[in-house]
Coordinates of C-alpha atoms and ligand atoms in Angstrom, one line a residue:
K1 CA 2.3 -31.4 4.5
L2 CA 4.6 -30.1 7.2
N3 CA 4.0 -26.9 9.2
I4 CA 7.2 -25.0 9.6
S5 CA 8.3 -21.3 9.8
I6 CA 10.9 -19.6 7.6
N7 CA 12.3 -16.4 9.0
G8 CA 9.3 -16.2 11.3
F9 CA 6.6 -16.7 8.7
P10 CA 4.5 -19.9 8.9
V11 CA 4.4 -22.0 5.8
E12 CA 3.3 -25.4 4.7
I13 CA 5.8 -27.6 2.9
A14 CA 5.4 -31.0 1.3
K15 CA 7.2 -33.9 3.1
G16 CA 10.5 -34.9 1.8
K17 CA 11.7 -31.4 0.8
T18 CA 15.1 -30.0 1.9
I19 CA 15.3 -26.7 3.6
L20 CA 16.9 -25.4 0.4
E21 CA 13.9 -26.5 -1.7
A22 CA 11.4 -25.2 0.9
A23 CA 13.0 -21.8 1.0
D24 CA 13.2 -21.7 -2.8
E25 CA 9.4 -22.4 -3.0
Q26 CA 8.9 -19.4 -0.8
G27 CA 11.0 -17.2 -3.0
I28 CA 14.0 -17.1 -0.6
K29 CA 17.3 -17.7 -2.2
I30 CA 19.9 -19.5 -0.1
P31 CA 23.3 -19.3 -1.7
T32 CA 24.9 -22.6 -2.8
L33 CA 28.2 -23.6 -4.4
C34 CA 28.7 -27.4 -4.2
Y35 CA 24.9 -28.0 -4.9
H36 CA 23.7 -28.5 -8.5
K37 CA 20.3 -29.8 -9.5
D38 CA 21.9 -32.4 -11.8
L39 CA 23.9 -34.0 -9.0
C40 CA 23.5 -35.8 -5.7
V41 CA 23.9 -33.7 -2.6
A42 CA 27.4 -33.3 -1.2
G43 CA 27.0 -30.7 1.5
N44 CA 30.7 -29.9 1.5
C45 CA 30.9 -26.2 0.9
R46 CA 28.7 -25.1 3.8
V47 CA 27.8 -21.8 2.0
C48 CA 24.1 -22.8 2.4
V49 CA 24.1 -22.9 6.2
V50 CA 20.9 -21.9 8.0
E51 CA 19.9 -21.7 11.6
V52 CA 17.3 -24.1 13.0
V53 CA 16.0 -22.6 16.2
G54 CA 16.8 -24.8 19.2
Q55 CA 19.8 -26.4 17.6
N56 CA 23.2 -25.2 18.6
R57 CA 24.8 -25.8 15.3
L58 CA 24.2 -24.5 11.8
S59 CA 22.8 -26.9 9.2
A60 CA 23.5 -27.2 5.5
A61 CA 20.2 -26.3 3.8
C62 CA 20.9 -28.5 0.8
A63 CA 21.3 -31.6 2.9
T64 CA 18.8 -31.1 5.7
P65 CA 15.2 -32.4 5.2
V66 CA 12.4 -30.2 6.6
E67 CA 10.8 -31.6 9.8
E68 CA 7.5 -30.7 11.4
G69 CA 7.6 -27.6 13.5
M70 CA 11.0 -26.5 12.3
E71 CA 11.8 -22.8 12.8
I72 CA 14.3 -21.9 10.1
L73 CA 16.3 -18.7 9.9
T74 CA 18.0 -18.2 6.6
N75 CA 19.3 -14.7 7.3
S76 CA 20.1 -14.4 11.0
L77 CA 23.3 -12.6 12.1
K78 CA 24.9 -15.9 12.9
V79 CA 24.0 -17.3 9.5
R80 CA 25.3 -14.2 7.7
N81 CA 28.6 -14.1 9.6
S82 CA 29.2 -17.7 9.1
R83 CA 28.5 -17.5 5.3
K84 CA 30.7 -14.5 5.1
H85 CA 33.6 -16.3 6.8
I86 CA 33.1 -19.3 4.5
I87 CA 33.3 -17.1 1.4
E88 CA 36.3 -15.3 2.8
L89 CA 38.1 -18.6 3.4
L90 CA 37.3 -19.8 -0.1
L91 CA 38.6 -16.6 -1.5
A92 CA 41.8 -16.9 0.6
E93 CA 42.5 -20.1 -1.2
H94 CA 41.4 -18.9 -4.6
N95 CA 43.2 -17.1 -7.4
A96 CA 40.9 -14.1 -7.2
D97 CA 42.4 -12.3 -10.2
C98 CA 38.9 -12.0 -11.5
T99 CA 39.5 -9.4 -14.2
K100 CA 41.8 -11.9 -16.0
C101 CA 39.5 -14.9 -15.6
Y102 CA 37.5 -16.4 -18.5
R103 CA 34.5 -16.8 -16.1
N104 CA 34.6 -13.1 -15.1
G105 CA 31.0 -12.1 -15.0
N106 CA 29.6 -15.6 -14.8
C107 CA 31.3 -17.0 -11.7
E108 CA 29.3 -18.2 -8.7
L109 CA 32.0 -17.4 -6.3
Q110 CA 32.5 -13.9 -7.7
E111 CA 28.7 -13.4 -7.4
L112 CA 28.7 -14.4 -3.8
A113 CA 31.7 -12.2 -3.0
S114 CA 29.8 -9.4 -4.6
E115 CA 26.6 -10.1 -2.8
Y116 CA 28.2 -10.4 0.6
K117 CA 30.5 -7.5 -0.1
I118 CA 33.7 -9.2 0.8
M119 CA 36.1 -6.2 0.9
T120 CA 38.7 -7.2 3.5
Q121 CA 41.3 -9.9 3.6
D122 CA 41.0 -11.4 7.1
F123 CA 42.6 -14.7 6.3
L124 CA 46.0 -15.5 5.1
E125 CA 46.4 -15.4 1.3
L126 CA 47.2 -19.0 0.4
V127 CA 47.3 -19.0 -3.3
P128 CA 50.8 -17.7 -3.9
L129 CA 52.2 -20.2 -1.4
K130 CA 51.0 -23.2 -3.4
N131 CA 52.3 -24.6 -6.6
Y132 CA 49.3 -24.7 -8.8
T133 CA 49.2 -26.3 -12.2
I134 CA 47.3 -25.2 -15.3
D135 CA 46.6 -28.0 -17.7
M136 CA 46.3 -26.6 -21.2
F137 CA 47.2 -29.7 -23.2
S138 CA 43.7 -30.7 -24.2
P139 CA 42.3 -29.1 -27.4
S140 CA 38.9 -28.8 -25.5
I141 CA 39.3 -28.0 -21.9
I142 CA 41.6 -26.0 -19.6
K143 CA 42.0 -27.0 -16.0
D144 CA 43.3 -24.3 -13.7
D145 CA 43.7 -25.5 -10.1
S146 CA 44.3 -22.0 -8.8
K147 CA 40.6 -21.3 -9.4
C148 CA 39.3 -24.5 -7.9
I149 CA 37.2 -24.3 -4.7
R150 CA 37.1 -28.0 -4.3
C151 CA 33.3 -28.2 -4.4
Q152 CA 33.7 -31.4 -6.4
R153 CA 30.8 -30.7 -8.7
C154 CA 33.1 -31.7 -11.6
V155 CA 34.0 -35.0 -9.9
R156 CA 30.4 -35.8 -9.3
T157 CA 29.5 -34.8 -12.8
C158 CA 32.1 -37.0 -14.3
A159 CA 31.0 -39.9 -12.1
E160 CA 27.3 -39.6 -11.8
L161 CA 26.2 -38.1 -15.2
Q162 CA 29.0 -39.6 -17.3
G163 CA 30.2 -42.7 -15.5
V164 CA 33.7 -41.8 -16.7
N165 CA 35.5 -40.9 -13.5
A166 CA 38.3 -39.0 -15.2
L167 CA 38.4 -36.6 -12.3
T168 CA 38.9 -37.5 -8.7
V169 CA 39.8 -36.1 -5.3
A170 CA 43.4 -36.6 -4.0
H171 CA 45.0 -35.8 -0.7
K172 CA 43.4 -34.3 2.4
G173 CA 43.0 -31.1 4.3
D174 CA 44.6 -28.1 2.7
K175 CA 46.4 -30.4 0.2
M176 CA 43.2 -31.7 -1.1
K177 CA 42.9 -31.2 -4.9
I178 CA 40.8 -32.3 -7.8
T179 CA 43.0 -34.3 -10.1
T180 CA 43.2 -37.2 -12.6
F181 CA 44.8 -40.6 -12.6
F182 CA 48.4 -40.2 -11.5
E183 CA 47.9 -36.4 -12.0
K184 CA 48.3 -36.8 -15.7
A185 CA 47.1 -34.2 -18.2
M186 CA 43.4 -34.4 -19.1
R187 CA 44.5 -35.2 -22.6
D188 CA 46.2 -38.4 -21.4
V189 CA 43.4 -39.9 -19.3
V190 CA 39.9 -41.3 -20.0
C191 CA 38.4 -37.8 -20.3
T192 CA 36.0 -37.7 -23.3
N193 CA 36.2 -33.9 -23.7
C194 CA 32.4 -33.7 -23.2
G195 CA 32.8 -30.6 -21.1
Q196 CA 30.1 -31.5 -18.6
C197 CA 32.6 -30.6 -15.9
V198 CA 33.1 -27.2 -17.5
N199 CA 29.3 -26.7 -17.6
H200 CA 29.0 -27.7 -13.9
C201 CA 32.0 -25.8 -12.6
P202 CA 31.0 -22.8 -10.5
T203 CA 34.3 -20.9 -11.1
G204 CA 37.0 -20.7 -13.8
A205 CA 38.7 -23.9 -12.7
L206 CA 37.5 -25.7 -15.8
V207 CA 36.8 -23.8 -18.9
E208 CA 36.7 -24.5 -22.6
K209 CA 39.9 -23.8 -24.6
N210 CA 38.7 -20.8 -26.6
Y211 CA 39.7 -19.9 -30.2
I212 CA 38.1 -16.5 -30.2
E213 CA 41.2 -14.5 -31.3
E214 CA 42.1 -17.0 -34.0
V215 CA 38.6 -16.6 -35.5
W216 CA 38.8 -12.8 -35.3
E217 CA 42.2 -12.9 -37.1
A218 CA 40.8 -15.1 -39.9
I219 CA 37.9 -12.8 -40.4
A220 CA 40.2 -9.8 -40.5
N221 CA 42.4 -11.5 -43.1
P222 CA 41.3 -10.3 -46.6
N223 CA 42.9 -13.3 -48.2
K224 CA 40.8 -15.8 -46.3
H225 CA 37.3 -16.9 -47.1
V226 CA 35.8 -17.7 -43.7
V227 CA 32.8 -20.1 -43.6
V228 CA 30.8 -20.8 -40.5
Q229 CA 28.4 -23.6 -39.8
T230 CA 26.0 -23.7 -36.8
A231 CA 25.0 -26.8 -35.0
P232 CA 21.3 -27.7 -34.4
A233 CA 21.3 -27.0 -30.6
V234 CA 23.1 -23.6 -30.7
R235 CA 19.9 -21.9 -32.0
V236 CA 18.0 -22.8 -28.8
G237 CA 20.8 -22.0 -26.4
L238 CA 22.5 -18.9 -27.7
G239 CA 19.7 -16.6 -26.6
E240 CA 20.4 -17.4 -22.9
E241 CA 23.9 -16.1 -23.1
L242 CA 22.5 -12.8 -24.5
G243 CA 19.9 -12.3 -21.8
L244 CA 16.9 -14.1 -23.3
E245 CA 14.8 -16.8 -21.5
P246 CA 15.8 -20.5 -21.8
G247 CA 14.0 -22.0 -24.8
S248 CA 14.2 -18.9 -26.9
R249 CA 14.6 -19.8 -30.6
V250 CA 17.1 -17.4 -32.2
T251 CA 18.0 -19.1 -35.5
G252 CA 17.4 -16.1 -37.9
Q253 CA 18.9 -13.5 -35.5
M254 CA 22.0 -15.8 -35.0
V255 CA 22.5 -15.9 -38.8
A256 CA 22.1 -12.1 -38.9
A257 CA 24.7 -11.7 -36.1
L258 CA 27.2 -14.1 -37.9
K259 CA 26.9 -12.0 -41.0
R260 CA 27.5 -8.8 -39.1
L261 CA 30.6 -10.4 -37.5
G262 CA 32.1 -10.6 -40.9
F263 CA 31.8 -14.3 -41.9
D264 CA 31.9 -14.6 -45.6
S265 CA 29.3 -17.4 -45.7
V266 CA 26.9 -18.5 -43.0
L267 CA 25.9 -22.1 -43.5
D268 CA 24.2 -24.8 -41.4
T269 CA 25.4 -28.0 -39.8
D270 CA 21.8 -29.1 -40.2
F271 CA 22.4 -29.5 -43.9
T272 CA 24.9 -32.2 -43.2
A273 CA 22.7 -33.6 -40.4
D274 CA 20.2 -34.3 -43.2
L275 CA 23.1 -35.7 -45.3
T276 CA 24.1 -37.9 -42.3
I277 CA 20.6 -39.4 -42.3
M278 CA 21.0 -40.3 -46.0
E279 CA 24.3 -42.0 -45.4
E280 CA 23.6 -43.6 -42.1
G281 CA 20.1 -44.7 -43.1
T282 CA 21.6 -46.4 -46.2
E283 CA 24.3 -47.9 -44.0
L284 CA 21.7 -49.4 -41.6
L285 CA 19.6 -50.8 -44.4
T286 CA 22.8 -52.3 -46.0
R287 CA 23.8 -53.9 -42.7
L288 CA 20.3 -55.3 -42.2
K289 CA 20.3 -56.8 -45.7
K290 CA 23.7 -58.4 -45.2
A291 CA 22.6 -59.8 -41.9
L292 CA 19.1 -61.0 -42.9
V293 CA 19.5 -62.0 -46.5
D294 CA 23.2 -62.9 -46.9
K295 CA 23.4 -64.3 -43.4
D296 CA 26.7 -62.5 -43.1
E297 CA 27.8 -63.1 -39.5
S298 CA 30.6 -60.5 -39.7
V299 CA 28.0 -57.7 -39.8
S300 CA 27.8 -55.8 -36.6
L301 CA 24.3 -55.1 -35.2
P302 CA 23.1 -53.2 -33.5
M303 CA 24.5 -50.2 -35.4
A304 CA 25.4 -47.3 -33.2
T305 CA 25.3 -43.6 -34.2
S306 CA 28.6 -41.9 -34.5
C307 CA 27.9 -38.1 -34.4
S308 CA 28.7 -37.4 -30.7
P309 CA 32.5 -37.1 -30.3
G310 CA 32.3 -37.5 -26.5
W311 CA 30.5 -40.8 -27.1
I312 CA 33.1 -41.9 -29.7
K313 CA 35.9 -41.2 -27.2
Y314 CA 34.0 -43.1 -24.6
I315 CA 33.5 -46.2 -26.6
E316 CA 37.2 -46.0 -27.7
H317 CA 38.3 -46.0 -24.1
M318 CA 35.7 -48.3 -22.5
Y319 CA 34.5 -50.7 -25.1
P320 CA 37.3 -50.8 -27.8
E321 CA 36.3 -54.3 -28.7
H322 CA 32.9 -53.0 -29.9
L323 CA 34.0 -50.3 -32.2
E324 CA 32.6 -52.1 -35.2
H325 CA 29.1 -51.3 -34.0
L326 CA 29.7 -47.7 -34.8
S327 CA 28.3 -46.3 -38.0
T328 CA 31.2 -45.4 -40.3
C329 CA 29.6 -41.9 -40.8
K330 CA 31.5 -39.0 -39.7
S331 CA 29.6 -36.5 -37.6
P332 CA 27.7 -33.8 -39.4
Q333 CA 30.3 -31.2 -38.3
Q334 CA 33.0 -33.2 -40.0
M335 CA 31.0 -34.1 -43.1
F336 CA 30.5 -30.4 -43.4
G337 CA 34.2 -29.6 -43.0
A338 CA 35.2 -32.2 -45.6
L339 CA 32.6 -30.8 -48.1
V340 CA 33.5 -27.1 -47.5
K341 CA 37.0 -27.6 -48.8
T342 CA 35.9 -29.7 -51.8
Y343 CA 32.4 -29.3 -53.0
Y344 CA 31.8 -25.8 -51.7
A345 CA 35.3 -24.6 -52.8
K346 CA 34.7 -25.9 -56.3
A347 CA 31.2 -24.4 -56.6
R348 CA 32.4 -21.0 -55.4
N349 CA 35.7 -21.1 -57.3
L350 CA 37.8 -20.9 -54.2
E351 CA 41.2 -22.4 -53.4
P352 CA 40.6 -24.7 -50.4
E353 CA 43.8 -23.5 -48.7
N354 CA 42.2 -20.0 -48.6
I355 CA 39.1 -21.2 -46.8
V356 CA 38.9 -21.1 -43.0
S357 CA 36.2 -23.4 -41.8
V358 CA 34.7 -22.4 -38.4
S359 CA 31.9 -24.2 -36.6
I360 CA 29.7 -23.1 -33.7
M361 CA 28.9 -26.1 -31.5
P362 CA 27.1 -26.6 -28.2
C363 CA 30.0 -29.0 -27.4
T364 CA 33.6 -28.9 -26.2
A365 CA 34.3 -32.4 -27.6
K366 CA 33.8 -31.1 -31.1
K367 CA 37.1 -29.1 -30.6
F368 CA 38.8 -32.4 -30.1
E369 CA 37.0 -34.1 -33.0
A370 CA 38.1 -31.4 -35.4
Y371 CA 41.6 -31.9 -34.3
R372 CA 41.6 -35.7 -34.8
P373 CA 44.0 -37.1 -37.5
E374 CA 41.0 -38.9 -39.2
M375 CA 39.5 -35.5 -40.0
H376 CA 41.7 -34.3 -42.9
D377 CA 40.0 -36.0 -45.9
S378 CA 39.6 -32.8 -47.9
G379 CA 43.4 -32.7 -48.0
Y380 CA 43.4 -30.1 -45.3
R381 CA 42.2 -29.9 -41.8
D382 CA 38.5 -30.1 -42.5
V383 CA 37.3 -27.9 -39.7
D384 CA 39.8 -25.3 -38.5
Y385 CA 38.2 -23.8 -35.4
V386 CA 35.4 -24.9 -33.2
L387 CA 33.7 -22.3 -31.0
T388 CA 31.1 -23.1 -28.3
T389 CA 27.7 -21.4 -28.0
R390 CA 29.3 -19.4 -25.2
E391 CA 32.2 -18.3 -27.4
L392 CA 29.8 -17.1 -30.1
A393 CA 28.0 -15.0 -27.5
I394 CA 31.4 -13.4 -26.6
L395 CA 32.1 -12.6 -30.3
I396 CA 28.6 -11.0 -30.5
K397 CA 29.2 -8.9 -27.3
Q398 CA 32.7 -7.9 -28.4
A399 CA 31.3 -6.7 -31.7
G400 CA 28.8 -4.5 -29.8
L401 CA 25.8 -6.0 -31.5
D402 CA 22.4 -5.5 -30.0
F403 CA 21.1 -9.0 -30.6
N404 CA 17.5 -8.2 -30.0
K405 CA 17.5 -5.5 -32.7
L406 CA 18.8 -7.9 -35.4
K407 CA 16.2 -8.9 -38.0
P408 CA 16.2 -12.6 -38.7
V409 CA 18.1 -13.6 -41.9
K410 CA 18.3 -16.8 -43.8
Y411 CA 21.4 -19.0 -44.2
D412 CA 23.4 -18.7 -47.3
R413 CA 22.8 -21.2 -50.1
L414 CA 24.5 -24.4 -51.2
M415 CA 24.9 -25.8 -47.7
G416 CA 22.4 -23.8 -45.8
E417 CA 19.1 -25.6 -46.4
S418 CA 17.8 -28.0 -43.8
T419 CA 14.7 -29.9 -42.6
G420 CA 13.0 -30.4 -39.3
A421 CA 14.6 -33.8 -39.1
A422 CA 18.0 -32.1 -38.9
V423 CA 17.0 -29.6 -36.2
I424 CA 15.9 -32.4 -33.9
F425 CA 19.4 -33.8 -34.0
G426 CA 20.0 -31.4 -31.1
A427 CA 17.7 -33.3 -28.7
T428 CA 18.2 -36.8 -27.4
G429 CA 16.3 -39.2 -29.6
G430 CA 16.4 -36.7 -32.5
V431 CA 18.9 -38.6 -34.7
M432 CA 16.8 -41.8 -34.2
E433 CA 13.6 -40.0 -35.1
A434 CA 15.1 -38.4 -38.2
A435 CA 16.6 -41.7 -39.3
L436 CA 13.2 -43.5 -38.9
R437 CA 11.3 -40.8 -40.8
T438 CA 13.6 -41.4 -43.8
A439 CA 14.4 -45.1 -43.5
Y440 CA 10.7 -46.1 -43.1
E441 CA 9.8 -44.1 -46.2
I442 CA 12.6 -45.5 -48.3
V443 CA 11.6 -49.0 -47.4
T444 CA 7.8 -48.7 -47.7
G445 CA 7.3 -45.7 -49.9
R446 CA 5.0 -44.4 -47.1
E447 CA 5.4 -41.9 -44.3
V448 CA 6.3 -43.3 -40.9
P449 CA 3.0 -44.2 -39.1
F450 CA 3.0 -41.5 -36.4
K451 CA 0.8 -38.5 -36.3
N452 CA 2.4 -35.4 -37.8
L453 CA 5.7 -37.4 -38.2
D454 CA 6.2 -37.0 -34.5
I455 CA 7.7 -40.3 -33.3
T456 CA 6.9 -39.6 -29.7
P457 CA 8.2 -42.9 -28.2
V458 CA 11.8 -41.9 -28.9
R459 CA 11.3 -38.4 -27.3
G460 CA 11.7 -37.5 -23.7
M461 CA 14.4 -37.3 -21.0
E462 CA 14.5 -40.9 -19.7
G463 CA 18.2 -41.9 -19.7
V464 CA 17.6 -45.0 -21.7
R465 CA 14.5 -45.4 -24.0
E466 CA 13.4 -48.1 -26.3
A467 CA 11.1 -48.0 -29.2
S468 CA 10.2 -50.2 -32.2
V469 CA 8.6 -49.7 -35.6
K470 CA 7.0 -52.6 -37.4
I471 CA 7.7 -52.6 -41.2
E472 CA 4.7 -53.8 -43.2
N473 CA 4.2 -54.1 -46.9
P474 CA 7.7 -52.8 -47.9
L475 CA 8.6 -52.0 -51.5
K476 CA 9.8 -55.0 -53.6
E477 CA 13.5 -54.3 -53.1
W478 CA 13.0 -54.4 -49.3
A479 CA 10.7 -57.4 -49.2
F480 CA 13.1 -59.1 -46.7
L481 CA 12.1 -56.6 -44.1
D482 CA 8.4 -57.4 -44.3
G483 CA 7.1 -57.9 -40.8
V484 CA 10.4 -57.0 -39.2
E485 CA 10.1 -55.0 -36.0
L486 CA 12.9 -52.5 -36.2
K487 CA 14.1 -52.2 -32.6
C488 CA 15.8 -49.1 -31.4
A489 CA 17.3 -47.7 -28.2
I490 CA 18.4 -44.3 -27.2
A491 CA 20.9 -43.3 -24.5
H492 CA 22.0 -39.9 -23.4
G493 CA 24.6 -39.1 -20.8
L494 CA 27.5 -41.5 -20.8
V495 CA 26.4 -43.3 -17.6
N496 CA 23.3 -44.4 -19.6
A497 CA 25.5 -45.3 -22.6
K498 CA 27.3 -47.7 -20.2
T499 CA 24.0 -49.4 -19.3
V500 CA 23.2 -50.0 -23.0
M501 CA 26.7 -51.0 -23.9
D502 CA 26.9 -53.5 -21.1
S503 CA 23.8 -55.2 -22.5
V504 CA 25.3 -55.1 -26.0
K505 CA 28.5 -56.7 -24.6
S506 CA 26.6 -59.4 -22.8
G507 CA 24.7 -60.2 -26.0
K508 CA 21.3 -59.3 -24.4
A509 CA 20.6 -56.3 -26.6
D510 CA 18.5 -57.3 -29.5
Y511 CA 18.3 -53.8 -31.0
H512 CA 19.0 -52.9 -34.6
F513 CA 19.9 -49.3 -34.1
I514 CA 21.1 -47.3 -31.1
E515 CA 21.4 -43.6 -30.7
F516 CA 24.1 -42.5 -28.2
M517 CA 24.7 -38.9 -27.2
A518 CA 27.4 -38.1 -24.6
C519 CA 25.5 -35.3 -22.9
P520 CA 22.4 -35.3 -20.8
G521 CA 19.5 -34.2 -23.0
G522 CA 21.6 -34.6 -26.1
C523 CA 23.5 -31.7 -27.6
L524 CA 21.1 -29.1 -26.2
G525 CA 22.7 -30.0 -22.9
G526 CA 26.2 -30.0 -24.3
G527 CA 29.3 -28.9 -22.4
G528 CA 29.5 -25.8 -24.6
Q529 CA 26.0 -24.6 -23.9
P530 CA 25.2 -21.6 -21.6
I531 CA 25.9 -21.9 -17.9
P532 CA 23.7 -22.8 -16.0
T533 CA 22.3 -25.9 -17.7
N534 CA 19.9 -27.9 -15.6
P535 CA 16.9 -30.2 -16.0
E536 CA 14.4 -27.4 -16.4
I537 CA 16.5 -25.5 -18.8
R538 CA 17.2 -28.7 -20.9
K539 CA 13.4 -29.3 -21.1
K540 CA 12.8 -25.8 -22.4
R541 CA 15.5 -26.1 -25.0
A542 CA 14.0 -29.4 -26.1
E543 CA 10.6 -27.9 -26.5
A544 CA 12.1 -25.2 -28.6
I545 CA 13.8 -27.8 -30.8
Y546 CA 10.6 -29.7 -31.4
T547 CA 8.6 -26.5 -32.1
E548 CA 11.3 -25.4 -34.6
D549 CA 10.9 -28.8 -36.4
S550 CA 7.1 -28.6 -36.4
E551 CA 7.1 -25.2 -38.0
L552 CA 9.3 -26.1 -40.9
A553 CA 7.9 -26.9 -44.3
L554 CA 10.3 -29.8 -44.9
R555 CA 10.7 -32.3 -42.1
K556 CA 12.3 -35.3 -43.7
S557 CA 16.0 -35.4 -44.5
H558 CA 15.6 -37.0 -48.0
E559 CA 13.4 -34.0 -49.0
N560 CA 16.3 -31.5 -48.5
P561 CA 16.7 -30.0 -52.0
E562 CA 20.3 -29.0 -51.4
V563 CA 21.2 -32.5 -50.3
Q564 CA 19.5 -33.8 -53.4
K565 CA 21.6 -31.4 -55.5
L566 CA 24.7 -32.5 -53.7
Y567 CA 24.1 -36.1 -54.7
R568 CA 23.3 -35.1 -58.3
D569 CA 26.3 -32.8 -58.7
F570 CA 29.0 -34.4 -56.6
L571 CA 28.4 -37.5 -54.4
K572 CA 26.2 -39.4 -56.9
E573 CA 24.8 -41.8 -54.4
P574 CA 24.8 -42.6 -50.6
L575 CA 27.8 -44.8 -49.6
G576 CA 29.3 -44.1 -53.0
E577 CA 33.0 -43.7 -53.7
V578 CA 33.1 -40.0 -53.0
S579 CA 31.0 -40.3 -49.9
H580 CA 33.2 -43.2 -48.7
H581 CA 36.3 -41.0 -49.1
L582 CA 35.0 -37.8 -47.6
L583 CA 32.1 -38.6 -45.3
H584 CA 33.0 -41.9 -43.6
T585 CA 35.8 -43.1 -41.4
K586 CA 36.7 -45.9 -39.2
Y587 CA 37.7 -45.5 -35.5
T588 CA 40.4 -48.0 -34.5
K589 CA 41.5 -49.3 -31.1
Ligands
HC1_1 FE1 25.2 -32.1 -32.0 FE2 25.5 -33.1 -34.4 S1 23.5 -33.0 -33.2 S2 26.5 -33.9 -32.5 O1 24.5 -33.0 -30.7 O2 25.2 -34.9 -35.0 O3 27.6 -30.7 -30.9 O4 23.7 -29.5 -31.8 O5 26.2 -30.4 -34.2 O6 28.1 -32.9 -35.8 O7 24.1 -31.9 -36.7 C1 26.7 -31.2 -31.2 C2 24.3 -30.4 -31.8 C3 25.8 -31.3 -33.8 C4 27.1 -33.0 -35.3 C5 24.6 -32.4 -35.8

């Protein structure tokens, strides 16, 4: 322990902490902008400056380790004036048209300007003098340079968390800007649309492309039947946008809110998550049979999950020669979209062209996914509009709903039933766990050998995790799997996907099945989730997901009665002809 004083009060602090962490422990907030708990320290915005008695310069609290005997002043006149000047300088270079900004009300710069009561303009207004661009070409993300404060959180996010490096710093001094390769549009570079930059941006420089008005218009149109699906992770994130604590589970209230907003049918992406397990599990077993029994060398193993559209874009860009490892399954969002305008339309006696299919996702890449040319197998665009968790909160606020007063309601029928296996899709390792629960039982006729069906080795927040399950005494049809150790890997955050893909590429990976999720923590940490998202918040959302699973009566995808009905009435069998047409696709180079 080190003995120091903060603002004149003696305190003991563990060695290795920064001044920022030490102050935080003591309940003293030091403002930050370039700092984010997910990222390495940059120390470039200087908003967190503090005074260390005896030194004739100010220090950045985020980048200065505490030393024995330090006397730290976080709120001296010198500190306050300096911070105020920094904020004023940032504002002079910032398009401060806050009332017209998408981040109005949740902007870190705006909050600081308010806290420090910046009411005068002492510095020259620089914004109108510069020629700023707004890149609106991507279906997922808008980049508005006039709002950028050059903190570089987005650049570090794209490099450190995602290993993508789509964003970079160009030029120096007052010409310095955050840009892309040759200043191309985000749409035309290696951007995966994951939206982690959006989630980590302190201002409105990077925001999701929102489709709020389009959805209101559809709801208001009496000739349209508007169906909404909600992704697994939205139910453990939405509450935060509406004032609840991280980790609040709001499934039933969310359904109630969606009904009050005027959607004609409120259904669940979890239904098609269960369906994905049926299709993907069957695909994995088919590939194993071809490889082990038929000795077919053209079969690609390991098989990789294909539900995260950021991951799909990443492998398309970075490992195009390995696309055959991807499962042919579309994501649950897209399976849902294809079924809404076919199976659901028929069952409800609706014309598919009169259906508007909306999805609520924790993800910005899902907007891009819905727009892909591969996603029109119903004969129409399968999913018309994708809103993030944040956009749904905006709809709820605009409608004036008091979320806390809503009584929980159940999803509508036909495509609204789901199991715990589907809920855990929202957490890293969840797709793997769901697949193992079903595949093991199909092969052996017995439940997976883990207490309470909790396959704990695949859970957690390690960037890359490995697990294996030994198959013993399988049913006759699967005798070739007797004694096989099914080897699995899980990677979340694209920087970790790179580690695993490099081992696949070098031939060192002897896995059978790999789950890849583009975002840290899986979808619960998606680019469309509430801001802030950080390690503690992701942990709370993950706990909420696993609690939701543990409390459900059905926890294995193959037990979902509506999925069983779908096969009986429409699809007939996994990987059958109809499934092949509607639920599967092939991504090409
Ligand atoms: Fe996900 Fe998925 S889990 S990709 O993270 O497979 O976005 O929540 O909806 O499609 O189900 C996201 C979440 C989501 C799909 C499912």
